[in-house]
Coordinates of C-alpha atoms and ligand atoms in Angstrom, one line a residue:
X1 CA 6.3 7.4 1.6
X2 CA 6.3 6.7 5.2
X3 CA 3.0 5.6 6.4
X4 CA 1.2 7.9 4.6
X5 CA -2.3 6.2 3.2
X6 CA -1.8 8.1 -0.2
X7 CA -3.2 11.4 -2.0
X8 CA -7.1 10.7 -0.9
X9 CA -6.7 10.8 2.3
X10 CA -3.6 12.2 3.2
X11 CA -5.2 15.1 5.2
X12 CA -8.1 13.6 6.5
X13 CA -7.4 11.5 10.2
X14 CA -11.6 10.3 10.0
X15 CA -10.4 8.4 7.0
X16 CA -7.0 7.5 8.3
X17 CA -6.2 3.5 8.7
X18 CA -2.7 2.7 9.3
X19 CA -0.9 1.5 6.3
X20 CA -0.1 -1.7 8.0
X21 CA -3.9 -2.4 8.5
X22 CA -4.7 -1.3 4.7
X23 CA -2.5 -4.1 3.2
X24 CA -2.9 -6.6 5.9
X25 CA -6.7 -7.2 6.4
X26 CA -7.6 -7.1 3.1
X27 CA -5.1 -6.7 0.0
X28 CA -5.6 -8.0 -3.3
X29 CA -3.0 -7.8 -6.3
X30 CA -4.7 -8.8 -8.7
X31 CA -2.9 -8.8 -11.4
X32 CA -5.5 -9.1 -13.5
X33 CA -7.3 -5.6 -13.0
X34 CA -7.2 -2.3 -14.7
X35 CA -8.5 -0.9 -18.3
X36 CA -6.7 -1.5 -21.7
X37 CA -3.6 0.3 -22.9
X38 CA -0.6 -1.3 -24.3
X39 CA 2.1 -1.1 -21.5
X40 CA 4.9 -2.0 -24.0
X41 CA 4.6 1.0 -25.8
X42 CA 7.3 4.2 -24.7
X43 CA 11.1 4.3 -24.9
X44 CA 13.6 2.6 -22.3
X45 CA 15.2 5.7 -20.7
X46 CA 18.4 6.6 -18.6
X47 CA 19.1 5.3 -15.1
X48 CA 17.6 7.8 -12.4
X49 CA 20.0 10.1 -9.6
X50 CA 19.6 8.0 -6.1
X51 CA 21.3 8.3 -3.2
X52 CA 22.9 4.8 -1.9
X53 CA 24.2 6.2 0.8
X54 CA 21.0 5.5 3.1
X55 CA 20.1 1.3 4.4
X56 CA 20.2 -0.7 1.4
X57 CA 16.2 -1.6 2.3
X58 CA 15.2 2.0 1.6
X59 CA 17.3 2.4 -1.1
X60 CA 15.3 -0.5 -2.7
X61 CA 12.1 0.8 -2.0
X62 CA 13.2 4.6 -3.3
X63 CA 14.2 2.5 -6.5
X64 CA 10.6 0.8 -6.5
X65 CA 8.1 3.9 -6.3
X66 CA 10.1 5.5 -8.9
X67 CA 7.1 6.5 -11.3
X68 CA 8.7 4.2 -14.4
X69 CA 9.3 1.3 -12.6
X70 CA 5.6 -0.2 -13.1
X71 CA 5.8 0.5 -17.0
X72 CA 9.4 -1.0 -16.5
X73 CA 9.0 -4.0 -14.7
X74 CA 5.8 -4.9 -16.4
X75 CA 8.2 -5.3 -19.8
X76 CA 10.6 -7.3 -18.0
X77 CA 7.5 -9.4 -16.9
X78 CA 6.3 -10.2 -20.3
X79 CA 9.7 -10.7 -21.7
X80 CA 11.0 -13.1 -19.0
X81 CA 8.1 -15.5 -18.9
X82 CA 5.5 -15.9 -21.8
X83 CA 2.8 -16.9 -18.8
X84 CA 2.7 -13.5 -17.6
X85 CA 1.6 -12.1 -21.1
X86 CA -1.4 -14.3 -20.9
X87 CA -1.8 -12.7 -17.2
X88 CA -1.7 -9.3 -17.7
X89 CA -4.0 -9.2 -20.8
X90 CA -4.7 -5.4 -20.1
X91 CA -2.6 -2.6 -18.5
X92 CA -1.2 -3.7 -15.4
X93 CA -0.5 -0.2 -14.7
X94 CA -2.9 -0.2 -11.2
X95 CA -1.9 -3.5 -10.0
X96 CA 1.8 -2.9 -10.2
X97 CA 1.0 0.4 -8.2
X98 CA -0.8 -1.3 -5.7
X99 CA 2.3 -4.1 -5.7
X100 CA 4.9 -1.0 -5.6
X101 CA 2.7 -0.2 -2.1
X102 CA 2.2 -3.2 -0.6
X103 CA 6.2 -3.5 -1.6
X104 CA 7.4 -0.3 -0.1
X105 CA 4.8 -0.9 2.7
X106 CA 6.8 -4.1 3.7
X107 CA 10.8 -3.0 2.6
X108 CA 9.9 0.0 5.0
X109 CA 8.5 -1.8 7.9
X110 CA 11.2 -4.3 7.5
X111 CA 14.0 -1.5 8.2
X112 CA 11.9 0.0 11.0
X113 CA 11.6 -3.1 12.8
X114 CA 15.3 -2.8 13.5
X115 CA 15.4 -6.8 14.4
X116 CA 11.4 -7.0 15.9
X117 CA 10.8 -9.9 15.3
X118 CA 6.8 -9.5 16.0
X119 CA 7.3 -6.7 13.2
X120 CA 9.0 -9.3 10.7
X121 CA 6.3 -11.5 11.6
X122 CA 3.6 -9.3 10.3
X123 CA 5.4 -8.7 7.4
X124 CA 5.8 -12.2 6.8
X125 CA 2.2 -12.8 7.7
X126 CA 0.9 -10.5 5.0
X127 CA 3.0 -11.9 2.5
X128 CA 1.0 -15.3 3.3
X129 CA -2.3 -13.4 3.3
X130 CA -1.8 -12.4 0.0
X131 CA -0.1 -16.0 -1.3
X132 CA -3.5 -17.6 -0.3
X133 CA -5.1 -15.0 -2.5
X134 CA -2.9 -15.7 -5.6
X135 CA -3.8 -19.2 -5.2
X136 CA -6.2 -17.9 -8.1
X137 CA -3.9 -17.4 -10.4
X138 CA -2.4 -20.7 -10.2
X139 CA 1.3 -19.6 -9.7
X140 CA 4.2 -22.5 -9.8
X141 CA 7.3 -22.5 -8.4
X142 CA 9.1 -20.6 -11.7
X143 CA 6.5 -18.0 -11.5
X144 CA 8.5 -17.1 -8.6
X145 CA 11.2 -17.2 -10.0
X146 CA 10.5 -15.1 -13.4
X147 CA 9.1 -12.8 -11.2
X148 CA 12.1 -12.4 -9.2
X149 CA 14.7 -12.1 -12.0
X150 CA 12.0 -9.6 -13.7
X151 CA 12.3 -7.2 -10.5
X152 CA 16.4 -7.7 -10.1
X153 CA 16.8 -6.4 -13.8
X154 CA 14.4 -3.4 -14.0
X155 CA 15.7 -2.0 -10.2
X156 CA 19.0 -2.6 -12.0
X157 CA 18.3 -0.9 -14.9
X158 CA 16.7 2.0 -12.6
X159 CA 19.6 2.1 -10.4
X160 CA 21.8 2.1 -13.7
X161 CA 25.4 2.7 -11.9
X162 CA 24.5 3.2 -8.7
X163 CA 23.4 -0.5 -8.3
X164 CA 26.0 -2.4 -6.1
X165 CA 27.1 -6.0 -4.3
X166 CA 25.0 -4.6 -1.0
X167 CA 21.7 -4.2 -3.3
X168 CA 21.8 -6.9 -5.0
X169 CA 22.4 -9.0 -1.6
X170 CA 19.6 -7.5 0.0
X171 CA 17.1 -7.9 -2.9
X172 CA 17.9 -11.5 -3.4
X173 CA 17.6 -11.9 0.6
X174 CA 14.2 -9.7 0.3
X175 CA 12.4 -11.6 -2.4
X176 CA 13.7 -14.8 -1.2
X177 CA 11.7 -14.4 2.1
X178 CA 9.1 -13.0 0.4
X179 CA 8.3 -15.6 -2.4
X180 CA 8.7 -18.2 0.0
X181 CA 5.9 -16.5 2.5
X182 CA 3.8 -16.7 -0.7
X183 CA 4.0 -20.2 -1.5
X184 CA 3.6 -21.3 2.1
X185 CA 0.3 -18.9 2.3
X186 CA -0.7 -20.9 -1.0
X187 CA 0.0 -24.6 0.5
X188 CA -1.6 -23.5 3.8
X189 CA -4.6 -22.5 2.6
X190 CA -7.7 -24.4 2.1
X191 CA -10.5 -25.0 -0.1
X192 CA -10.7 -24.3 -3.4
X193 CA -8.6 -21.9 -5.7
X194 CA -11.4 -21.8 -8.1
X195 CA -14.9 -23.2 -8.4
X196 CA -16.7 -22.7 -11.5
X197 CA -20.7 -21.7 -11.2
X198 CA -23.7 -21.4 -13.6
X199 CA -25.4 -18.6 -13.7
X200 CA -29.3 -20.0 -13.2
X201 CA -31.6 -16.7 -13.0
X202 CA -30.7 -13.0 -14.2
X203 CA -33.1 -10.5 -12.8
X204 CA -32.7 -6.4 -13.6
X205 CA -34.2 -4.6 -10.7
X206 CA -33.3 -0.8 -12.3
X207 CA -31.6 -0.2 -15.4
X208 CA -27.9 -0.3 -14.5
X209 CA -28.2 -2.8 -11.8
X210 CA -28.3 -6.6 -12.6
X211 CA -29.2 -9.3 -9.8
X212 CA -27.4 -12.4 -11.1
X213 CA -28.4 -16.0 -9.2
X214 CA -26.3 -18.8 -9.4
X215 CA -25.3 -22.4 -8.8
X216 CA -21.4 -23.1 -7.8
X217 CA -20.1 -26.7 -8.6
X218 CA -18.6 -26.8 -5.2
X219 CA -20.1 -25.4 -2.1
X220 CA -17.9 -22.4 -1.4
X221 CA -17.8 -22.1 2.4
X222 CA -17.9 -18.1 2.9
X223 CA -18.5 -16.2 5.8
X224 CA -21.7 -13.8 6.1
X225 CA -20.5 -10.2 4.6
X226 CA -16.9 -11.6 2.8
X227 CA -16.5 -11.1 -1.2
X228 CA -15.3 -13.3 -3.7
X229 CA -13.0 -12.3 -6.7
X230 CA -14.8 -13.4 -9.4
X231 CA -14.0 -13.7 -13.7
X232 CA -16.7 -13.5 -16.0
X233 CA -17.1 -14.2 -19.5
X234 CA -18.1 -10.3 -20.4
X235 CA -14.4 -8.9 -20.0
X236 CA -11.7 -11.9 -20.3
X237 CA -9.2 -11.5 -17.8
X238 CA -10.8 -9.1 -15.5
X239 CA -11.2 -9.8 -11.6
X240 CA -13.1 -8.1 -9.6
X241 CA -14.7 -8.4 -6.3
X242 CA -18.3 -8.8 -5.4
X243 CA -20.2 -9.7 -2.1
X244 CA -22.8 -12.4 -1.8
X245 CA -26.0 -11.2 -1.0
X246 CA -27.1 -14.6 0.6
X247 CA -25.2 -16.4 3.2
X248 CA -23.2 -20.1 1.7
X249 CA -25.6 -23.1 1.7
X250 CA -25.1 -26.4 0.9
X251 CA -26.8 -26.1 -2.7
X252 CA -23.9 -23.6 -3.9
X253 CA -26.6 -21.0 -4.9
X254 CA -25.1 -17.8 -4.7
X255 CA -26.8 -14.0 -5.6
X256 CA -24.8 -10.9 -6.5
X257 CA -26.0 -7.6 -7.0
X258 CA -24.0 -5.8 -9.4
X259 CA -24.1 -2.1 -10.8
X260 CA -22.6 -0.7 -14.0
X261 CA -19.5 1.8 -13.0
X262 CA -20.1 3.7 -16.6
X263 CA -16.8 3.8 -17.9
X264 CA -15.0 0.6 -15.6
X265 CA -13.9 -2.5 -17.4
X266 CA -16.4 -4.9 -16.6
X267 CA -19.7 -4.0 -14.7
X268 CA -21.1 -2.8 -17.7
X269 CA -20.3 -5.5 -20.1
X270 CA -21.5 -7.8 -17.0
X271 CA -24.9 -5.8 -16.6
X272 CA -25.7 -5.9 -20.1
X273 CA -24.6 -9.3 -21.1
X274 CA -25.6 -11.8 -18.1
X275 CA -27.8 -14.6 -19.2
X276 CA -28.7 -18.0 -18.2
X277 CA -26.2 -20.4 -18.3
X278 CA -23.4 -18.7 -18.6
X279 CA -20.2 -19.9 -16.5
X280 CA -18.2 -17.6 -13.4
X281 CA -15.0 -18.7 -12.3
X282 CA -15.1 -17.6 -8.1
X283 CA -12.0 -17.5 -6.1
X284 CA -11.4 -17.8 -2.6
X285 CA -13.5 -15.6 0.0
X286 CA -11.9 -12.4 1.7
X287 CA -13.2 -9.6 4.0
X288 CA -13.7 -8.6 7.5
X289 CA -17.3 -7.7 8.0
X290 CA -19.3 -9.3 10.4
X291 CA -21.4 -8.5 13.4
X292 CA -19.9 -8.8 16.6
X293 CA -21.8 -11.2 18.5
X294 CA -20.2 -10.8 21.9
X295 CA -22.4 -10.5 24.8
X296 CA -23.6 -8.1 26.3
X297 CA -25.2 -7.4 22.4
X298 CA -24.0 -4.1 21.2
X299 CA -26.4 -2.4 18.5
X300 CA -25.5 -2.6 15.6
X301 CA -26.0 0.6 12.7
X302 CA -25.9 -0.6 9.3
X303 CA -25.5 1.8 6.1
X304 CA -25.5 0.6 2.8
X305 CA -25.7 2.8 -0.4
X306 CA -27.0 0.7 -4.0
X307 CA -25.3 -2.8 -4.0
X308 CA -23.3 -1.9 -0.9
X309 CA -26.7 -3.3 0.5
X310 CA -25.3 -7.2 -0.8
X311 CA -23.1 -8.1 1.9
X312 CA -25.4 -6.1 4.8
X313 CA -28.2 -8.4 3.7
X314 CA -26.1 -11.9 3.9
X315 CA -25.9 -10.7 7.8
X316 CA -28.6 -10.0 8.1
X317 CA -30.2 -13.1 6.7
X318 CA -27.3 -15.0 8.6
X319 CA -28.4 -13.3 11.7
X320 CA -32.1 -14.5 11.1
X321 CA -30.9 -18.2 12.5
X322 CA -30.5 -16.9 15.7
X323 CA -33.3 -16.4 18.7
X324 CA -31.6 -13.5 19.8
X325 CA -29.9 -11.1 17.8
X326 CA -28.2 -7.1 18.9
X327 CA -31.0 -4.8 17.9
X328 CA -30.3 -3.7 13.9
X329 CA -30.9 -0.1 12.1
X330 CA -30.4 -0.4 8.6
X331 CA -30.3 2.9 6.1
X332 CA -30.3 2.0 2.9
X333 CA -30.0 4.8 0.4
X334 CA -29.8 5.5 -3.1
X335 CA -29.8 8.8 -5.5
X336 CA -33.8 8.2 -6.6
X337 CA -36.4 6.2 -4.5
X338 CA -37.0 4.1 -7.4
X339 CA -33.4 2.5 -7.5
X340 CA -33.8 1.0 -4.0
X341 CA -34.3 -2.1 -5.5
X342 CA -34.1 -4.4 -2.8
X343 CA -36.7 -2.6 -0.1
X344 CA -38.6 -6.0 -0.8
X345 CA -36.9 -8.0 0.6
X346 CA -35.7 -5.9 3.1
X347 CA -39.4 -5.4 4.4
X348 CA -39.8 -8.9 4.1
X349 CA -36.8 -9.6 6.3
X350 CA -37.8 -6.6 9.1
X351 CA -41.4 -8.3 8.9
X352 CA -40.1 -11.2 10.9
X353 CA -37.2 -9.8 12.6
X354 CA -38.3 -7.6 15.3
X355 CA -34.8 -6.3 16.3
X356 CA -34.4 -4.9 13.0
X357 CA -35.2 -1.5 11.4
X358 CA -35.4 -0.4 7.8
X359 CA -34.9 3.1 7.0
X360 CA -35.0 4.2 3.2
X361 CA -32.9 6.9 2.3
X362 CA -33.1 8.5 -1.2
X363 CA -31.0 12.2 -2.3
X364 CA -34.2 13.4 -4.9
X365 CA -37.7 13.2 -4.1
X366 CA -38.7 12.0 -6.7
X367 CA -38.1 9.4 -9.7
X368 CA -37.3 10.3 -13.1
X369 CA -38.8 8.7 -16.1
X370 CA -37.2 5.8 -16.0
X371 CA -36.4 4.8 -12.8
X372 CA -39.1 2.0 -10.9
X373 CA -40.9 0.5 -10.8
X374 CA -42.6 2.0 -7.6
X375 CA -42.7 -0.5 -5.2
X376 CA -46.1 -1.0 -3.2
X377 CA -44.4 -0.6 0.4
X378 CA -46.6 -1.6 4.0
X379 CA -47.1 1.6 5.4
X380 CA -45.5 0.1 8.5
X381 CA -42.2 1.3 6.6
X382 CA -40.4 4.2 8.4
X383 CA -40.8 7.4 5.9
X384 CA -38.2 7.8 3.6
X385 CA -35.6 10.5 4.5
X386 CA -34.8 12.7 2.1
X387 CA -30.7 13.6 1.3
X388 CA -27.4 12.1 1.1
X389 CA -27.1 9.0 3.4
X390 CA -24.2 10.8 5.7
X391 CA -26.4 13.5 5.7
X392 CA -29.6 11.8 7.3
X393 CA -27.6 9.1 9.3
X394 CA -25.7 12.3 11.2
X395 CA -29.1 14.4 11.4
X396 CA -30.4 11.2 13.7
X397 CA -27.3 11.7 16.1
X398 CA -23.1 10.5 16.8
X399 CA -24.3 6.7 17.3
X400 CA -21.2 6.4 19.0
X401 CA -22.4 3.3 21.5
X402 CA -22.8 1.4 17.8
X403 CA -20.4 -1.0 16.0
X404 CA -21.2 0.6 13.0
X405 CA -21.3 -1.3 9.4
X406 CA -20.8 0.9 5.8
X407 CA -21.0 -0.6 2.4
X408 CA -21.4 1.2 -0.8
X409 CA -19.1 2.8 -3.6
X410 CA -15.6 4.1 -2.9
X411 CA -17.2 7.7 -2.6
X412 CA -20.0 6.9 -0.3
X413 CA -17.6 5.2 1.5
X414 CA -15.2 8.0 2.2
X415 CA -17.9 10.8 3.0
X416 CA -19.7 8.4 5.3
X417 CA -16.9 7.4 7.4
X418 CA -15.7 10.9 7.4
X419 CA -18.9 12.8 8.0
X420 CA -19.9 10.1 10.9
X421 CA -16.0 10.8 12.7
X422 CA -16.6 14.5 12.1
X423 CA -20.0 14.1 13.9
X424 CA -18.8 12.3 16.6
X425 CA -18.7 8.7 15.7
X426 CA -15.5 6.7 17.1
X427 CA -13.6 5.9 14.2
X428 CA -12.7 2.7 15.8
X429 CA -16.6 1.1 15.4
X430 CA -16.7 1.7 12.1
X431 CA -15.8 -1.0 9.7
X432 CA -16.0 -1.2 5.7
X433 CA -14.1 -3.3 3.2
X434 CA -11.4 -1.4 1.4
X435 CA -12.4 0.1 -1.8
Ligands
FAD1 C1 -14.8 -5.6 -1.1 C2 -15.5 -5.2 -2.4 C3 -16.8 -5.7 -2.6 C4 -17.5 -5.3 -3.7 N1 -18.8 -5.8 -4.0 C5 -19.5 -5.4 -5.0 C6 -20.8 -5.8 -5.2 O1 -21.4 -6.7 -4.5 N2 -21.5 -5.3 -6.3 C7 -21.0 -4.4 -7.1 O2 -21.7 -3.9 -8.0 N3 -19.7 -3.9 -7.0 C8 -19.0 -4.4 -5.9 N4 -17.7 -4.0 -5.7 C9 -17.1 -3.1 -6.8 C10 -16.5 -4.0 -7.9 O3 -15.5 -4.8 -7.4 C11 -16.0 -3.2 -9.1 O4 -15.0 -2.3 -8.6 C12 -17.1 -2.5 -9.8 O5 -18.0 -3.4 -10.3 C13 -16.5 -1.7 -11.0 O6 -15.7 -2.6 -11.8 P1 -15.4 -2.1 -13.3 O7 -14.4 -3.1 -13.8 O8 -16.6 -1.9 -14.1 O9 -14.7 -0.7 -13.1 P2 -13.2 -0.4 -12.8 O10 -12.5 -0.4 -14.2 O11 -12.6 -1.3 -11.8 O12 -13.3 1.0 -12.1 C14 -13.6 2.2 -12.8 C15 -13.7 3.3 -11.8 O13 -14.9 3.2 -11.0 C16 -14.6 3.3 -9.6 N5 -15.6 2.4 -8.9 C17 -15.4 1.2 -8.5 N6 -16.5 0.7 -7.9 C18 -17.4 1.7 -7.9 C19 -18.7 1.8 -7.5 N7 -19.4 0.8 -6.9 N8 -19.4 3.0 -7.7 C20 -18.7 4.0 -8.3 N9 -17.5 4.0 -8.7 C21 -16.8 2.8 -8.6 C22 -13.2 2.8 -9.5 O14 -12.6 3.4 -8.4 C23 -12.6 3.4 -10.8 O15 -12.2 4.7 -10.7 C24 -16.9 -4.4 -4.6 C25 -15.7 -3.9 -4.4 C26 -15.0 -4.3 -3.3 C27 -13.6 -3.7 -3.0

């Protein structure tokens, strides 16, 4: 595995963030994500060929990205403690991937570090990044435990044989250090695991987007631009993350834009079925993106494609408490001119906010039946640009002396940041949440 940052992006450097700053700024087992199967079904097979020749830590991890272990492990899961069947109510298949990453990610690092101890540290450090996560999930103490005697019995069932005194000693040593990292990033961490909300005000802008208001029963103190894991009512069970489109106030209102992902487990339902008065559950805030405020003001290029435009917006209505603010240039794009939903506000917000500019951005010229309504625009309003937001933001130049903000589905998010490096864009003033 090494550090490579998987199939997607394996031969693409624009793209390229090391592994270590993948899973540490932002990672999020959830262990409640992914779309239904049953992950009991399949026969137990024979013990696979390993060498155990090589350090017992990379032994481990060649054990853990074996391609059964996720089907494996999620049995022994279920069998060992009853709470995890109520946990993993649909196929855990993607989250066990993403722990077999973050797993290998850390094992690997580990051996590398030959003794580092700042190495170990950021190991360690991740581990409590993600505990404070899981605070969600309300783990106890056994959890740990189960979880731990779950991932001993499937490697030793993988390792069949080949499984010895050395393994054993340095698994037990490994998850030792690791649950406890997790528990301490869950007693450290502060605030709420969960706050429940009301939903107060549904509004549906375009047909697959749905702008949801509502009221939390506890303020939850987010920064302008993080995201909140949030569970709904429309898909029990189902996480997923979505970014305030206002910044936290004292009332607990909060607004999310969300689109339906036709064929994902829970936009849709969430889109169709929203109504007053149902109840969210909304986990503790993650995410890096903010504006950098450090003086002298850099500019600041903003790109946000559909309902990538809800956490640009919180900054920018965060920035709006300032008297001086870096000088903004917002594209906002969509695939027709009638799904850019939000212009509204947008002009509203550029109306008294000299140091920012609005620039719409739609791929067709025009709308098809049912897209709209049209929105009646000031003609102040910079023209809209025609094409694929990479497309137009590159035509306009390498805005390389920009810190430089993206938002917007895992696609956009990939061509963006790899058209803007190709066009001359320092990777390094880029920033975008993790899709
Ligand atoms: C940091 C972060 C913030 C987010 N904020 C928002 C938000 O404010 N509003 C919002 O609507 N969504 C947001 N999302 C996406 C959201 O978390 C879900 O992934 C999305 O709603 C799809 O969920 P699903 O269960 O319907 O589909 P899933 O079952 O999770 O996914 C189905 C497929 O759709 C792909 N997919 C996921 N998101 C998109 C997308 N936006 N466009 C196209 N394909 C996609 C997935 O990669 C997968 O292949 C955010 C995601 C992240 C990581």
């Amino acid at each position: 595995m090494g550090n490579d940052p998987g199939p997607d992006h394996a031969d693409d450097d624009a793209f390229r963030i090391s592994a270590a700053e993948e899973l540490v700024g932002d990672i999020d087992l959830d262990p409640f994500l992914g779309p239904r199967h049953d992950p009991l079904a399949g026969p137990l097979d024979s013990p696979i060929e390993i060498d155990t020749s090589g350090p017992p830590l990379l032994v481990l991890r060649d054990l853990l990205c074996d391609e059964r272990f996720p089907e494996k492990f999620s049995r022994a899961l279920r069998s060992v403690d009853p709470d995890f069947r109520e946990m993993f109510p649909r196929d855990p298949g993607p989250v066990l991937r993403e722990f077999v990453r973050a797993m290998s990610w850390a094992l690997e690092t580990t051996e590398e570090a030959r003794g580092d101890q700042a190495t170990v540290e950021e190991v360690v450090d991740f581990a409590r990044h993600l505990g404070a996560d899981h605070r969600k999930l309300e783990l106890t103490p056994a959890h740990h435990q189960h979880f731990g005697e779950a991932l001993g019995s499937t490697l030793r069932h993988l390792a069949g044989r080949a499984w010895d005194d050395r393994l054993q000693t340095t698994l037990t040593t490994a998850y030792r250090v690791l649950s406890s990292a997790l528990q301490q990033g869950a007693e450290q961490d502060q605030g709420p695991a969960r706050v429940g909300a009301t939903v107060v005000d549904v509004l549906r802008p375009t047909r697959d987007v749905a702008v949801v208001r509502l009221v939390s029963d506890v303020m939850i103190d987010y920064h302008p631009g993080q995201y909140l894991s949030v569970l709904t009512p429309y898909s029990p069970g189902v996480w997923r993350r979505l970014s305030p489109a206002m910044p936290s106030n004292p009332a607990g209102q909060i607004e999310f834009h969300v689109r339906d992902v036709p064929g994902g487990a829970l936009s849709g339902s969430l889109v169709r079925g929203v109504e007053v008065g149902d109840r969210w559950v909304l986990a503790r805030p993650l995410g890096l993106l903010e504006v950098d405020r450090t003086e002298p003001y850099r500019d600041v290029l903003m790109i946000a494609g559909g309902t990538g435009i809800a956490p640009l917006r919180c900054l920018l209505m965060d920035m709006m408490r300032f008297g001086e603010n870096p000088r903004v240039h917002l594209f906002y794009g969509s695939r027709y001119p009638g799904e850019l939903y939000d212009l509204p506000t947008l002009v509203d917000l550029a109306a008294t906010s000299p140091w920012l500019t609005v620039q719409p951005v739609a791929e067709e010229a025009d709308d098809p039946w049912w897209a709209g309504p049209a929105h009646d625009l000031p003609r102040t309003l910079h023209r809209r640009q025609l094409g694929t937001l990479v497309d137009v933001v590159t035509r306009w130049g390498t805005w390389a002396d920009r810190q430089v903000i993206v938002s917007g589905s895992p696609d956009m998010l990939r061509a963006t940041v790899r058209g803007m490096v190709a066009a001359g864009t320092p990777r390094e003033n880029i920033s975008f949440d993790r899709p």
